[in-house]
Tab-separated table of C-alpha atoms in Angstrom:
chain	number	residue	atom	x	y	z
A	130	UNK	CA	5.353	-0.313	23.410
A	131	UNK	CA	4.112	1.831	20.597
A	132	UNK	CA	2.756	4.640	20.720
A	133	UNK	CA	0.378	6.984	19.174
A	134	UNK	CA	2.102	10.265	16.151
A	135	UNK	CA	0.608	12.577	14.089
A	136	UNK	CA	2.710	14.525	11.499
A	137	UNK	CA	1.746	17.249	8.694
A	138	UNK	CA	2.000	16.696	4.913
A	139	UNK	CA	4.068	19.281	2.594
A	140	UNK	CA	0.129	20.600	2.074
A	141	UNK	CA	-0.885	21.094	5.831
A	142	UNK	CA	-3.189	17.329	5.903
A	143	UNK	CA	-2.874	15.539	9.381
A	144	UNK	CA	-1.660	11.984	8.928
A	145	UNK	CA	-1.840	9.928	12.027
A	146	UNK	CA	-0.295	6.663	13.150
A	147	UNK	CA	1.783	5.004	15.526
A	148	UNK	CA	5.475	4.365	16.413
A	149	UNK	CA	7.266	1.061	17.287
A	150	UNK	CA	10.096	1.982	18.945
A	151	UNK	CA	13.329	-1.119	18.109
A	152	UNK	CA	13.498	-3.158	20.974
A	153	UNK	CA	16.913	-3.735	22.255
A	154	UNK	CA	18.792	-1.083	20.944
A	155	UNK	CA	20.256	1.707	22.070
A	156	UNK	CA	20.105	4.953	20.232
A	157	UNK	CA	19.085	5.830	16.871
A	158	UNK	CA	17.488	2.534	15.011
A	159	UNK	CA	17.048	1.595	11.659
A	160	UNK	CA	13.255	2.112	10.727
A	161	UNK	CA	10.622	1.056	8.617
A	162	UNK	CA	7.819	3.195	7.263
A	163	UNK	CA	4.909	1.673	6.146
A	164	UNK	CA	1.139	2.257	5.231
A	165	UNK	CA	-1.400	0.355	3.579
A	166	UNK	CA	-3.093	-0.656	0.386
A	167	UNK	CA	-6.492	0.164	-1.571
A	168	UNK	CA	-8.594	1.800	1.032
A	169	UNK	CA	-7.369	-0.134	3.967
A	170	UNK	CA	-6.286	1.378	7.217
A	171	UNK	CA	-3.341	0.142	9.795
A	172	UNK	CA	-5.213	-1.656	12.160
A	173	UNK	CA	-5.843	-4.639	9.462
A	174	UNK	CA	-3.003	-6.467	9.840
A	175	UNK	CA	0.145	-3.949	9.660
A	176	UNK	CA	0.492	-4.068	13.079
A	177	UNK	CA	1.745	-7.380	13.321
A	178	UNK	CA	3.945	-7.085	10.411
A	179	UNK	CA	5.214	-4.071	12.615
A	180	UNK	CA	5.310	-5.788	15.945
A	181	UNK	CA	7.188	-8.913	14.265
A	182	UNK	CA	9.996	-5.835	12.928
A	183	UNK	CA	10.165	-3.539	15.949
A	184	UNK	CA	10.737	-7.224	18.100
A	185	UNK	CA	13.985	-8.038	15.960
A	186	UNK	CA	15.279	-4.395	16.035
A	187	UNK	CA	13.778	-2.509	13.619
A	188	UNK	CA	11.748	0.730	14.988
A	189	UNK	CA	8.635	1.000	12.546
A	190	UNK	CA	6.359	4.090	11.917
A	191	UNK	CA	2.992	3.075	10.421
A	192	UNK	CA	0.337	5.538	9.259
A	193	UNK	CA	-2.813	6.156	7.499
A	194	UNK	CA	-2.961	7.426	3.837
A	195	UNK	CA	-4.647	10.938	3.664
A	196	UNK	CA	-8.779	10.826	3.343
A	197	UNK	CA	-8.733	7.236	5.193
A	198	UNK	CA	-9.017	5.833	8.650
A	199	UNK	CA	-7.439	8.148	11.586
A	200	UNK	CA	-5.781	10.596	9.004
A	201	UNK	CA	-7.376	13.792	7.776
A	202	UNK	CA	-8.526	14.618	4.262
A	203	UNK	CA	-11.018	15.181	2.208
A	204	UNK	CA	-12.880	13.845	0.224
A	205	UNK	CA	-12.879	10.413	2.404
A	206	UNK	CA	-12.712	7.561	0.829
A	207	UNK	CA	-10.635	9.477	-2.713
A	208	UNK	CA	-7.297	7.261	-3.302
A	209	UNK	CA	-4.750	9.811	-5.371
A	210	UNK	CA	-1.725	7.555	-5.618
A	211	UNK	CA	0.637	10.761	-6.127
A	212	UNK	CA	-0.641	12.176	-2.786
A	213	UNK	CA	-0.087	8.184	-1.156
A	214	UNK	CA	3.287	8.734	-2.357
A	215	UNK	CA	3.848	12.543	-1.367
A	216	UNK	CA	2.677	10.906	2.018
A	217	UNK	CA	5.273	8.290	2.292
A	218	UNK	CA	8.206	10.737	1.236
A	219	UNK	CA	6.921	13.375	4.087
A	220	UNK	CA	6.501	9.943	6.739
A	221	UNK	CA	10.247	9.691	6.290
A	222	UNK	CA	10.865	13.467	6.850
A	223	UNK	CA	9.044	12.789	9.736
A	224	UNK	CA	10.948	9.482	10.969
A	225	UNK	CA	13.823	11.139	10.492
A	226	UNK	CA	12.869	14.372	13.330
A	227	UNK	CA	12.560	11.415	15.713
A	228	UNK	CA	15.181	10.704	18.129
A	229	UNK	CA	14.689	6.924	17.866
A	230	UNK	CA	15.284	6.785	14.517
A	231	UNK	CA	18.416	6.776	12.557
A	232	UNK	CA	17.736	8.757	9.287
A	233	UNK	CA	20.261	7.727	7.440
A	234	UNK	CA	19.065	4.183	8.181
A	235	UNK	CA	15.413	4.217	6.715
A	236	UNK	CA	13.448	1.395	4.433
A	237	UNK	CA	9.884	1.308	3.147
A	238	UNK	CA	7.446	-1.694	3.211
A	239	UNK	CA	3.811	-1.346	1.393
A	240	UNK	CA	1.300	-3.614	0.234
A	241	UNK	CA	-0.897	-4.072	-2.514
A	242	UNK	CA	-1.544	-0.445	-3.947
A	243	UNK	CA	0.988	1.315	-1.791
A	244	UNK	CA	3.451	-1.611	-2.796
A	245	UNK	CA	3.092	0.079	-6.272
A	246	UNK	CA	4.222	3.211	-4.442
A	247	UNK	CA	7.077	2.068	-2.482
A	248	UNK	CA	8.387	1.136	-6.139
A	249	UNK	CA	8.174	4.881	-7.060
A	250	UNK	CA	9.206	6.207	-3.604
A	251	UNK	CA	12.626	3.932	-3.878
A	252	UNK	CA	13.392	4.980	-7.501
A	253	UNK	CA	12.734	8.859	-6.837
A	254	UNK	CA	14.488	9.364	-3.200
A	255	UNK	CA	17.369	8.116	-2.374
A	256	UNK	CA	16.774	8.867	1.427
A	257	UNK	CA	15.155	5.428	1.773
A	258	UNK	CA	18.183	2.659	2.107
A	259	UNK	CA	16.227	-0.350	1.493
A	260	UNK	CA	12.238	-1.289	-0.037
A	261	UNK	CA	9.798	-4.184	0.383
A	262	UNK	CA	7.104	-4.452	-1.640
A	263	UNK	CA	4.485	-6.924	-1.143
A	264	UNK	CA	2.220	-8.333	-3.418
A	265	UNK	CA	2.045	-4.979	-5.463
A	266	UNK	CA	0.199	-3.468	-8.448
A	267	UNK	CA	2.704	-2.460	-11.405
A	268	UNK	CA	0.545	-1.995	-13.821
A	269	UNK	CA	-2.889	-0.027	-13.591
A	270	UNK	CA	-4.360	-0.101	-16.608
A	271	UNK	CA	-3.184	-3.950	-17.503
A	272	UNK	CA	-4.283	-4.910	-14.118
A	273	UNK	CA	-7.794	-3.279	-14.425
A	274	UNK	CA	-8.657	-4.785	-17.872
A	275	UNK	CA	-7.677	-8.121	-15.777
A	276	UNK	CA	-10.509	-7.266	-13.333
A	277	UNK	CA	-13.266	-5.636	-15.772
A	278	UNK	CA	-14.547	-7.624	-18.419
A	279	UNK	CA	-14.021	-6.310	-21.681
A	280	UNK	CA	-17.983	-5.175	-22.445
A	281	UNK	CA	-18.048	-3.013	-19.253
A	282	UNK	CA	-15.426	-0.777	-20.454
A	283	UNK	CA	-17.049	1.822	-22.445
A	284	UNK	CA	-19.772	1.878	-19.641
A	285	UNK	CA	-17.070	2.601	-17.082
A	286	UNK	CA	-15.314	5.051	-19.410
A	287	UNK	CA	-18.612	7.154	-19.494
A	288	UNK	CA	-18.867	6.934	-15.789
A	289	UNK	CA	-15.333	8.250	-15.426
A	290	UNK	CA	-16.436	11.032	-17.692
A	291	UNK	CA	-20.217	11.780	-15.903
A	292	UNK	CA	-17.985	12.433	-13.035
A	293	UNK	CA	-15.508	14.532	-13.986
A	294	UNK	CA	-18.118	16.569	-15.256
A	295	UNK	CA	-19.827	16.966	-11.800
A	296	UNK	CA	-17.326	17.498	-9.815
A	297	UNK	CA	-16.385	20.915	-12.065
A	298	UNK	CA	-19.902	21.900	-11.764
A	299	UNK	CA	-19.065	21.578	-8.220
A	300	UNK	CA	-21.212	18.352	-7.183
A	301	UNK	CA	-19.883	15.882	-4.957
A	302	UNK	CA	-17.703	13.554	-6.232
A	303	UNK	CA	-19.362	10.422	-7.364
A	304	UNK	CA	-18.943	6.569	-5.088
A	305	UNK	CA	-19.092	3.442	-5.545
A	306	UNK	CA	-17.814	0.162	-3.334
A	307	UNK	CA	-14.565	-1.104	-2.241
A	308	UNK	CA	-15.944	-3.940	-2.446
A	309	UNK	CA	-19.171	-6.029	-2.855
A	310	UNK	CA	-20.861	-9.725	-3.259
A	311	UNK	CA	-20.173	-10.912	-7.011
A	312	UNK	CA	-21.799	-9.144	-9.789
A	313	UNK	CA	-22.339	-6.129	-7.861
A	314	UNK	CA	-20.298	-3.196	-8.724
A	315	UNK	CA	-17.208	-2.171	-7.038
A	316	UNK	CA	-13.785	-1.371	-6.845
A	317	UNK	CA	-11.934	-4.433	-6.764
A	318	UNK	CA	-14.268	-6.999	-7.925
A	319	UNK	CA	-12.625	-10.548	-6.655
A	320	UNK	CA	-14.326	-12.866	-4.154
A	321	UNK	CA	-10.995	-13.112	-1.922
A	322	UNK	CA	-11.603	-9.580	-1.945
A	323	UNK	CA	-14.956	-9.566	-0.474
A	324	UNK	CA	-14.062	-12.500	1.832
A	325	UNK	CA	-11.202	-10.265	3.434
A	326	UNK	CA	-12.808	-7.030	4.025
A	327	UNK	CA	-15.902	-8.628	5.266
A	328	UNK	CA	-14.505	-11.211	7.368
A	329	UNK	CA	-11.874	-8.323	8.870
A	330	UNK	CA	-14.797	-6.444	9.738
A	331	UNK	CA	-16.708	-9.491	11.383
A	332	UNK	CA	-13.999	-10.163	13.591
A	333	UNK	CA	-13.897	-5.856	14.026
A	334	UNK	CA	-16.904	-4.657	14.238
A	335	UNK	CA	-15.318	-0.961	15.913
A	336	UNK	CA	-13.100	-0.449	12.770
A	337	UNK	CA	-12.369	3.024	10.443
A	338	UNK	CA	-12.575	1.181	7.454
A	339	UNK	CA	-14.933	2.443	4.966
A	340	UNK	CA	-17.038	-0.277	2.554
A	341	UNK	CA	-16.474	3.445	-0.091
A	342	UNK	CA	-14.355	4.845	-2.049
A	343	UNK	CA	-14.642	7.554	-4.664
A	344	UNK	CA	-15.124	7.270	-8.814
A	345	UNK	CA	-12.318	9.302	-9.647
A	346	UNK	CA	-10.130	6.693	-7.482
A	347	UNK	CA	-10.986	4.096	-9.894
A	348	UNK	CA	-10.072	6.340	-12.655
A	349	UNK	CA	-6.750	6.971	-10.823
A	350	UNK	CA	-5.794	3.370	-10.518
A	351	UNK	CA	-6.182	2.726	-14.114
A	352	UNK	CA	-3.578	5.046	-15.264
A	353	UNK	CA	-1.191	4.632	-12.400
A	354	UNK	CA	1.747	2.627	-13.670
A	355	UNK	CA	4.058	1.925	-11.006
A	356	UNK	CA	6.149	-0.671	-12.619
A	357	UNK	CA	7.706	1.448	-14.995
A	358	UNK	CA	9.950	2.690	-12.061
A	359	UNK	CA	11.371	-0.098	-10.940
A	360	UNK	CA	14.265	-0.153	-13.376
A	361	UNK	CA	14.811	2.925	-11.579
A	362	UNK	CA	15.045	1.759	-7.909
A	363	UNK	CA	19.079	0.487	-7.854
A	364	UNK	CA	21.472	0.709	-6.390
A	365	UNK	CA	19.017	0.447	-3.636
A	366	UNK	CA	17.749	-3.115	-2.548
A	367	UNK	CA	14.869	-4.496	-2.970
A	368	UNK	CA	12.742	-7.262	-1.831
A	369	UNK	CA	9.611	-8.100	-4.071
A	370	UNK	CA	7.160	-10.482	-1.964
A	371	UNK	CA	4.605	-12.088	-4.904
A	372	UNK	CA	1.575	-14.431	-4.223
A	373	UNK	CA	1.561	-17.426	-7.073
A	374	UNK	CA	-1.950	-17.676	-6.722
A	375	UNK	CA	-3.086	-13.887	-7.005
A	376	UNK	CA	-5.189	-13.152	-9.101
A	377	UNK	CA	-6.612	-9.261	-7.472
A	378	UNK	CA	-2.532	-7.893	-8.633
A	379	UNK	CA	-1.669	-10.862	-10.714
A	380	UNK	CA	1.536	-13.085	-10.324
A	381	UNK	CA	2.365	-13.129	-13.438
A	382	UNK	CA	2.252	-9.449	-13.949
A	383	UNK	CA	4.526	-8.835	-10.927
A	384	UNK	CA	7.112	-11.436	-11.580
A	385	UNK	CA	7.510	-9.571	-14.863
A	386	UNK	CA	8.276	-6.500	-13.643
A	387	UNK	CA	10.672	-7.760	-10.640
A	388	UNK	CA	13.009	-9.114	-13.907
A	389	UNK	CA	13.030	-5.291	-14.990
A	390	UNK	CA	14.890	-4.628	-11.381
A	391	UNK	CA	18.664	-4.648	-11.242
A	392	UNK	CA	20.794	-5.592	-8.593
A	393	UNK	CA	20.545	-6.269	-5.681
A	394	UNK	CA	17.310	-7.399	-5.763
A	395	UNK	CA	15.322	-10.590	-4.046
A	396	UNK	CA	12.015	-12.354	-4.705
A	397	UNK	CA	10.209	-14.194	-2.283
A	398	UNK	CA	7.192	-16.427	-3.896
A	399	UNK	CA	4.622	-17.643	-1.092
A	400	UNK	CA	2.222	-20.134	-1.951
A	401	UNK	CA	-1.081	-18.406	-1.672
A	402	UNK	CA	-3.341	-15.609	-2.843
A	403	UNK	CA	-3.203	-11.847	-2.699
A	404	UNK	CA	-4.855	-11.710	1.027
A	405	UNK	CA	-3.597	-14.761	2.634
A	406	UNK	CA	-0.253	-13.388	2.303
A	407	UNK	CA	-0.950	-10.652	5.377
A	408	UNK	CA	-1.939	-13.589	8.265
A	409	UNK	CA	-1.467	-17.264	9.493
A	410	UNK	CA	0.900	-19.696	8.126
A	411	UNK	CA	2.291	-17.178	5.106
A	412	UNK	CA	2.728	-14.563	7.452
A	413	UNK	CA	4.935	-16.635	9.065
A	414	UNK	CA	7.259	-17.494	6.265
A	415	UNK	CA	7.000	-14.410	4.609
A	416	UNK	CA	7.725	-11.763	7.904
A	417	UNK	CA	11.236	-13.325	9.027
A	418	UNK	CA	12.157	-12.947	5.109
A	419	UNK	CA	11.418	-9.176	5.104
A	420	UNK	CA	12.859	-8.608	8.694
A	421	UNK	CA	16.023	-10.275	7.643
A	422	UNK	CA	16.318	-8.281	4.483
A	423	UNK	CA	15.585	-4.990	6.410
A	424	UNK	CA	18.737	-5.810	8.863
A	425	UNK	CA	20.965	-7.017	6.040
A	426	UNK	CA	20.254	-3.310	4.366
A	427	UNK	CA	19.148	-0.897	6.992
């Protein structure tokens, strides 16, 4: 039965979560910690993924990133991958105070965006024995010029500037969509992206997901370069889970930079897009996988 944590960052903001304790085991277990990606919170879809982990032995602690759903932070909604990853190296400080947890025995599993960061977490710590990464960005910049077509760049360029500008006259920072119906402007302009949030929150109507996210995120993202780690990351294992159809954190992009990776290293390849890969029949294939490498490492 999981249950509800809260733990501080190095800089004093309240990240809160929960804890699956490893069934059957006795004593200290091997433990996953995990968050989400782009803006999204625990509640859409991790805990299954954590359920499915804690049910084979595997305790899991899974949190929200700072300035999104039941964490603290301000601004909401602003998406600073170096604090995401200051987060996930202070979540396993954490996990390792706990009594059900073995810390010498502790992976990481993100998603998306924060399966960029488990890629810098793994090559920079060497606390964390084993890494899943599932359909992740490694590449900001290259992925964003995939997204935005080439005309609306110097437009966006001069937003990123308007803002900055703003914000050190000491205005609020500037917004804009996770999301939104095609041709509007937003974050992460894809129709599977649209379909996902919006049919999540259909089916949730009570969620802490927030359709918002701040300018400077955007600016963030494009000059966040994850990949560039990964030759970095062994001796310590990982697993890189890619979607052949995605096109929101390309295939082709991320199959490039799991050849980068050295030993020992595994690739899983579902046959689906970016979003499909968190629920139904890819879930499925893709959970026993992970849980599988997490027990041959952990």
């Amino acid at each position: 039965m999981r249950r509800d944590i809260e733990f501080k960052t190095e800089d004093g903001i309240t990240l809160r979560g929960w804890l699956y304790p490893a069934q059957g085991v006795t004593g200290p277990a091997p433990t996953v910690v995990m968050a989400h990606g782009f803006s999204a919170v625990k509640e859409m879809y991790l805990d299954d993924f954590a359920a499915h982990f804690a049910a084979n032995g595997l305790a899991c602690l899974v949190y929200d990133h700072r300035n999104l759903g039941a964490s603290d932070g301000t601004p909401r909604g602003h998406i600073d991958p170096q604090g995401q990853i200051s987060g996930y190296r202070d979540a396993i400080t954490f996990a390792g105070s706990l009594v059900e947890v073995d810390a010498g025995r502790i992976g990481i599993w993100g998603s998306s965006y924060s399966g960029g960061h488990v890629l810098v977490v793994a090559a920079i710590d060497r606390r964390v024995k084993c890494v899943v990464s599932q359909v992740p960005l490694v590449a900001g910049l290259e992925n964003a010029r995939r997204l935005i077509r080439a005309d609306h760049w110097v437009g966006l360029r001069g937003n990123f500037d308007a803002d900055r500008q703003a914000r050190y006259a000491g205005d609020p920072p500037g917004r804009i969509p996770v999301t939104a119906p095609e041709g509007e402007p937003c974050a992460l302009p894809t129709a599977d992206t649209w379909a996902f949030f919006q049919g999540y929150r259909a089916q949730h109507p009570v969620t802490t997901w927030v359709n918002e996210v701040t300018v400077h995120s955007i600016e963030l993202f494009t000059e966040y370069e994850p990949g560039a780690y990964i030759p970095r990351i062994s001796p310590t294992p990982l697993l890189m889970v890619v979607a052949r159809d995605d096109h929101l954190t390309p295939a082709d992009m991320t199959t490039a930079a799991y050849e980068t990776a050295h030993e020992p290293k595994q690739v899983l390849i579902l046959p689906c897009g970016h979003f499909d890969a968190y629920t139904g029949a890819m879930f499925e294939m893709s959970a026993p996988v992970q849980t599988a490498w997490f027990k041959r490492w952990l």
